[in-house]
Each structure stands twice: as structure tokens, then as C-alpha cells.
């Protein structure tokens, strides 16, 4: 859902936490336009997601807010471009035809990213919602503040004194579990008739943490939340290579 609950926020802190989203959808009957919402309750592996986005033939990929990403040798990182079309239109068309995002005109929403390494420079991803914004030839993924799940429900209450119904709506609609709070993937895709929902969902699903990686994530998150991860320099690797 993408309209933020912070639209009525009266404090900077509430804006810092607002990630309640009620998506406003274009009518699918207009000009053959269709839409769907991709929702999942596991985080993305940042390296795999960047590799996927690198194959999306959008000439202007801006504000990809993953500067400190540690990637494996096989990971291809999306780079910023200043603008302009690729000179090789044939290559562009081939990439477009092979991309699962073929037919997508607009996409937006919020992403949950897993830290690659649980260090002070990267563990912020556990708490930070990332905002995905794509329109036409422009794509950006930027920090959107903290998830509500980083604080307790009791701590949320003062932000909604004037609108307690909104607090209940957020907890009911946006919180996916007691463990992770409102951390989730929620992306709306709007496109032409040849947009392939199944292909897009499959490509994004392949970027989610596997069950084994999710187990490691849970363990590291417990250390992080106890304040132990930054005190042990040996706890650098997120995934067990074995």
C-alpha cells in the first residue's frame, strides 16, 4: 500500500518512522493498463536485487542508496548514470525483451533489505525502509526512514494521539509478524498489457533470502538488537559460505 501514514504527521520523528502504505491504483480498464502489488515478508539480498536491477534497461538509475554494499565477485552492481539513451539500440531492445520488467511503466513502494555484513556501516539496513520509485526511464531506491517495527507498539502511541484509528490500521494492515513488525516488501507495478506479473514476482522472489539465509538473518538480528554485533570484530560475515 503506498500512501504514507506520515502525510498527516506533525512531527519530524513521526515522518522518520512512517511506512504505512495504501496504494492508489490506476484503473486497469484504462488504455489496457494493468497493475498488481508484490508483497512478501522476507528481506531482499541486496547483491541479488542489484544484479536484477542492472538487467533492467532503464538508462537513468539514480539515487541507488547502497554505496557501502559489500558484494561477492559474481555480483554485478548497478551504477549511476547521468542520463541519455544507450547508443546501441539493438542491445537495448534485446535487454528489454529479456527483462522480466518488460511492459512496466511505473513502480513504487517499500523494500526490506538484509545487511550483507552486520557491521556499523551496514546493519542500518535491518531498521531502514527503502523507497523504490520508478517512472519511465528513471529508477531510484533511497532511504525512507525507519520501520515502525524498530520501536514497540506502546512507543508508537504518542505519534497517533490525534488519530488512534490510524495506529490500529497500521498494526492490522502493515505488521506482518510480531518478530519483524512492518518490515516487508510492498511494491506496486503498473504497466501495459504485456507486463508479466508471474515473471516479475519470480525474479523478485529469487532475490529474497533463502530459508537458510533467513535463519542467519534471525541470529544476527538478535545479536544486533542486543548490542553485541558491534563489539565483536569477528562477527563480520553475514552468510556462512559452507
Tab-separated table of C-alpha atoms in Angstrom:
chain	number	residue	atom	x	y	z
A	1	UNK	CA	0.000	0.000	0.000
A	2	UNK	CA	1.889	3.355	-0.915
A	3	UNK	CA	0.213	6.351	0.541
A	4	UNK	CA	2.262	7.063	3.631
A	5	UNK	CA	0.684	7.396	7.038
A	6	UNK	CA	3.087	10.281	7.560
A	7	UNK	CA	1.123	12.511	5.203
A	8	UNK	CA	-0.654	13.809	8.288
A	9	UNK	CA	2.376	13.629	10.533
A	10	UNK	CA	3.015	16.626	12.721
A	11	UNK	CA	6.477	15.756	13.988
A	12	UNK	CA	9.781	15.040	12.315
A	13	UNK	CA	10.076	11.829	14.316
A	14	UNK	CA	6.772	10.504	13.019
A	15	UNK	CA	7.878	11.255	9.474
A	16	UNK	CA	11.092	9.370	10.238
A	17	UNK	CA	9.085	6.251	11.017
A	18	UNK	CA	6.163	6.417	8.616
A	19	UNK	CA	5.858	3.441	6.297
A	20	UNK	CA	2.165	2.722	6.194
A	21	UNK	CA	1.121	2.386	2.611
A	22	UNK	CA	-2.266	2.346	0.985
A	23	UNK	CA	-1.675	2.014	-2.722
A	24	UNK	CA	-3.719	4.084	-5.087
A	25	UNK	CA	-4.197	2.040	-8.252
A	26	UNK	CA	-4.916	3.272	-11.749
A	27	UNK	CA	-7.965	1.663	-13.328
A	28	UNK	CA	-6.871	-1.434	-15.272
A	29	UNK	CA	-9.610	-0.700	-17.799
A	30	UNK	CA	-7.943	2.485	-18.980
A	31	UNK	CA	-5.902	2.062	-22.159
A	32	UNK	CA	-5.084	-1.559	-21.397
A	33	UNK	CA	-3.223	-0.623	-18.220
A	34	UNK	CA	-2.921	-3.276	-15.520
A	35	UNK	CA	-1.411	-3.316	-12.047
A	36	UNK	CA	-0.550	-5.647	-9.221
A	37	UNK	CA	1.044	-5.439	-5.777
A	38	UNK	CA	4.065	-7.580	-4.905
A	39	UNK	CA	4.032	-8.356	-1.162
A	40	UNK	CA	6.435	-10.606	0.712
A	41	UNK	CA	7.532	-10.973	4.339
A	42	UNK	CA	11.234	-11.754	3.815
A	43	UNK	CA	14.083	-9.309	3.093
A	44	UNK	CA	15.912	-8.951	-0.194
A	45	UNK	CA	19.553	-9.866	-0.563
A	46	UNK	CA	20.937	-6.509	-1.719
A	47	UNK	CA	23.508	-8.018	-4.084
A	48	UNK	CA	20.999	-10.195	-5.883
A	49	UNK	CA	18.499	-7.350	-6.164
A	50	UNK	CA	21.131	-5.022	-7.613
A	51	UNK	CA	22.083	-7.670	-10.152
A	52	UNK	CA	18.436	-7.935	-11.191
A	53	UNK	CA	18.043	-4.164	-11.470
A	54	UNK	CA	21.246	-3.973	-13.504
A	55	UNK	CA	19.497	-6.010	-16.196
A	56	UNK	CA	16.547	-3.600	-16.367
A	57	UNK	CA	17.182	-1.420	-19.452
A	58	UNK	CA	16.448	1.900	-17.780
A	59	UNK	CA	19.053	4.480	-18.845
A	60	UNK	CA	18.873	6.627	-15.691
A	61	UNK	CA	19.344	4.729	-12.449
A	62	UNK	CA	19.717	7.382	-9.812
A	63	UNK	CA	19.849	7.576	-6.028
A	64	UNK	CA	20.584	3.899	-5.550
A	65	UNK	CA	21.325	4.269	-1.874
A	66	UNK	CA	23.624	1.242	-1.453
A	67	UNK	CA	27.055	2.909	-1.621
A	68	UNK	CA	28.610	0.730	1.073
A	69	UNK	CA	27.302	-2.562	-0.292
A	70	UNK	CA	29.802	-5.398	0.018
A	71	UNK	CA	29.278	-7.668	-2.967
A	72	UNK	CA	30.545	-11.061	-3.947
A	73	UNK	CA	32.756	-11.304	-7.070
A	74	UNK	CA	29.901	-12.624	-9.178
A	75	UNK	CA	27.584	-9.759	-8.242
A	76	UNK	CA	27.144	-7.025	-10.810
A	77	UNK	CA	26.386	-3.688	-9.143
A	78	UNK	CA	24.088	-1.166	-10.764
A	79	UNK	CA	25.960	2.071	-11.412
A	80	UNK	CA	24.608	5.586	-11.585
A	81	UNK	CA	24.332	7.197	-14.984
A	82	UNK	CA	23.930	10.869	-15.693
A	83	UNK	CA	21.284	10.305	-18.331
A	84	UNK	CA	20.761	9.773	-22.008
A	85	UNK	CA	19.871	6.742	-24.065
A	86	UNK	CA	22.246	3.896	-24.815
A	87	UNK	CA	23.772	4.313	-28.246
A	88	UNK	CA	23.252	0.682	-29.149
A	89	UNK	CA	19.505	0.429	-29.633
A	90	UNK	CA	19.716	-3.197	-30.702
A	91	UNK	CA	21.351	-4.152	-27.401
A	92	UNK	CA	18.774	-2.037	-25.583
A	93	UNK	CA	15.896	-3.810	-27.299
A	94	UNK	CA	17.406	-7.225	-26.617
A	95	UNK	CA	17.804	-6.380	-22.929
A	96	UNK	CA	14.246	-5.080	-22.800
A	97	UNK	CA	12.883	-8.274	-24.335
A	98	UNK	CA	14.808	-10.406	-21.832
A	99	UNK	CA	13.901	-8.316	-18.802
A	100	UNK	CA	11.114	-9.564	-16.512
A	101	UNK	CA	10.114	-5.898	-16.176
A	102	UNK	CA	9.063	-5.627	-19.807
A	103	UNK	CA	5.880	-3.574	-20.051
A	104	UNK	CA	6.295	-1.887	-16.636
A	105	UNK	CA	5.542	1.837	-16.866
A	106	UNK	CA	5.618	2.751	-13.192
A	107	UNK	CA	6.568	1.008	-9.982
A	108	UNK	CA	6.856	2.231	-6.438
A	109	UNK	CA	6.771	1.076	-2.869
A	110	UNK	CA	8.906	-0.037	0.046
A	111	UNK	CA	11.681	-2.603	0.318
A	112	UNK	CA	13.153	-4.558	3.196
A	113	UNK	CA	16.889	-5.078	2.646
A	114	UNK	CA	19.125	-7.510	4.507
A	115	UNK	CA	22.552	-6.318	5.640
A	116	UNK	CA	25.334	-8.031	3.737
A	117	UNK	CA	27.642	-7.668	6.737
A	118	UNK	CA	26.463	-6.939	10.252
A	119	UNK	CA	28.823	-4.033	10.924
A	120	UNK	CA	28.054	-0.465	11.957
A	121	UNK	CA	28.285	0.615	8.311
A	122	UNK	CA	25.760	-1.894	7.017
A	123	UNK	CA	23.483	-3.115	9.800
A	124	UNK	CA	21.321	0.001	9.438
A	125	UNK	CA	19.557	-1.890	6.628
A	126	UNK	CA	17.829	-4.042	9.227
A	127	UNK	CA	15.988	-0.987	10.572
A	128	UNK	CA	15.663	1.141	7.445
A	129	UNK	CA	12.823	1.064	4.929
A	130	UNK	CA	13.982	1.686	1.369
A	131	UNK	CA	11.695	3.533	-1.029
A	132	UNK	CA	11.608	2.215	-4.615
A	133	UNK	CA	10.485	4.796	-7.167
A	134	UNK	CA	10.425	4.127	-10.910
A	135	UNK	CA	8.715	6.107	-13.641
A	136	UNK	CA	9.538	5.749	-17.302
A	137	UNK	CA	13.310	5.825	-17.679
A	138	UNK	CA	14.118	6.823	-14.102
A	139	UNK	CA	14.673	4.445	-11.185
A	140	UNK	CA	15.711	5.326	-7.647
A	141	UNK	CA	15.941	3.408	-4.381
A	142	UNK	CA	16.508	5.610	-1.342
A	143	UNK	CA	16.274	5.513	2.428
A	144	UNK	CA	12.779	6.282	3.701
A	145	UNK	CA	13.394	6.339	7.440
A	146	UNK	CA	12.945	3.610	9.999
A	147	UNK	CA	10.348	0.880	10.070
A	148	UNK	CA	7.713	1.238	12.754
A	149	UNK	CA	8.852	-2.203	13.876
A	150	UNK	CA	12.024	-0.679	15.306
A	151	UNK	CA	10.003	0.591	18.268
A	152	UNK	CA	7.344	-1.033	20.418
A	153	UNK	CA	3.645	-0.560	19.785
A	154	UNK	CA	3.454	1.331	23.080
A	155	UNK	CA	6.173	3.692	21.841
A	156	UNK	CA	4.175	4.286	18.670
A	157	UNK	CA	1.088	5.514	20.535
A	158	UNK	CA	2.266	9.120	21.203
A	159	UNK	CA	2.676	9.671	17.451
A	160	UNK	CA	-1.008	8.900	16.923
A	161	UNK	CA	-2.679	10.722	19.809
A	162	UNK	CA	-4.872	12.639	17.387
A	163	UNK	CA	-5.588	9.617	15.193
A	164	UNK	CA	-5.571	6.335	17.136
A	165	UNK	CA	-7.562	4.651	14.371
A	166	UNK	CA	-4.605	5.085	12.042
A	167	UNK	CA	-2.343	3.334	14.544
A	168	UNK	CA	-4.717	0.375	14.646
A	169	UNK	CA	-4.886	0.310	10.857
A	170	UNK	CA	-1.093	0.260	10.561
A	171	UNK	CA	-0.794	-2.576	13.052
A	172	UNK	CA	-3.559	-4.552	11.348
A	173	UNK	CA	-2.535	-3.995	7.724
A	174	UNK	CA	1.216	-3.367	7.760
A	175	UNK	CA	2.604	-5.509	10.558
A	176	UNK	CA	3.426	-8.901	9.064
A	177	UNK	CA	4.565	-10.581	12.290
A	178	UNK	CA	5.426	-9.942	15.914
A	179	UNK	CA	9.059	-10.749	15.127
A	180	UNK	CA	9.590	-8.327	12.231
A	181	UNK	CA	6.848	-5.756	12.709
A	182	UNK	CA	6.061	-3.901	9.490
A	183	UNK	CA	9.271	-4.930	7.708
A	184	UNK	CA	8.163	-6.305	4.352
A	185	UNK	CA	8.247	-5.937	0.588
A	186	UNK	CA	5.334	-3.966	-0.805
A	187	UNK	CA	5.724	-2.788	-4.390
A	188	UNK	CA	3.016	-1.776	-6.827
A	189	UNK	CA	3.670	-2.308	-10.544
A	190	UNK	CA	1.667	-0.530	-13.244
A	191	UNK	CA	2.152	-1.472	-16.860
A	192	UNK	CA	0.840	-2.318	-20.286
A	193	UNK	CA	-0.956	-5.490	-21.266
A	194	UNK	CA	2.305	-7.357	-21.846
A	195	UNK	CA	3.524	-6.802	-18.272
A	196	UNK	CA	4.135	-10.296	-16.863
A	197	UNK	CA	3.172	-10.428	-13.177
A	198	UNK	CA	4.393	-14.006	-12.792
A	199	UNK	CA	7.820	-13.246	-14.287
A	200	UNK	CA	8.279	-10.145	-12.140
A	201	UNK	CA	7.254	-11.973	-8.973
A	202	UNK	CA	9.583	-14.889	-9.796
A	203	UNK	CA	12.533	-12.544	-10.449
A	204	UNK	CA	11.963	-10.680	-7.189
A	205	UNK	CA	11.388	-13.913	-5.257
A	206	UNK	CA	14.815	-15.079	-6.409
A	207	UNK	CA	16.273	-12.014	-4.666
A	208	UNK	CA	14.703	-12.850	-1.292
A	209	UNK	CA	16.733	-14.536	1.420
A	210	UNK	CA	16.586	-18.315	1.286
A	211	UNK	CA	15.347	-20.180	4.382
A	212	UNK	CA	18.971	-20.846	5.372
A	213	UNK	CA	19.932	-17.205	4.890
A	214	UNK	CA	16.830	-16.152	6.811
A	215	UNK	CA	17.933	-18.287	9.753
A	216	UNK	CA	21.294	-16.498	9.734
A	217	UNK	CA	19.469	-13.172	9.497
A	218	UNK	CA	17.399	-14.022	12.574
A	219	UNK	CA	20.504	-14.956	14.553
A	220	UNK	CA	22.412	-11.829	13.529
A	221	UNK	CA	19.407	-9.603	14.210
A	222	UNK	CA	19.239	-10.961	17.755
A	223	UNK	CA	22.911	-10.123	18.323
A	224	UNK	CA	22.423	-6.711	16.749
A	225	UNK	CA	19.396	-5.879	18.848
A	226	UNK	CA	21.235	-6.922	21.977
A	227	UNK	CA	24.030	-4.542	21.038
A	228	UNK	CA	26.590	-7.330	20.678
A	229	UNK	CA	27.380	-7.302	16.976
A	230	UNK	CA	29.428	-4.086	17.061
A	231	UNK	CA	31.535	-5.344	19.981
A	232	UNK	CA	32.859	-8.400	18.209
A	233	UNK	CA	35.010	-7.650	15.197
A	234	UNK	CA	34.988	-11.300	14.244
A	235	UNK	CA	31.251	-11.164	13.503
A	236	UNK	CA	31.792	-9.769	10.027
A	237	UNK	CA	30.336	-12.279	7.602
A	238	UNK	CA	26.564	-12.380	7.213
A	239	UNK	CA	26.289	-15.641	5.354
A	240	UNK	CA	28.022	-18.890	6.139
A	241	UNK	CA	29.849	-19.872	2.891
A	242	UNK	CA	29.560	-23.517	3.935
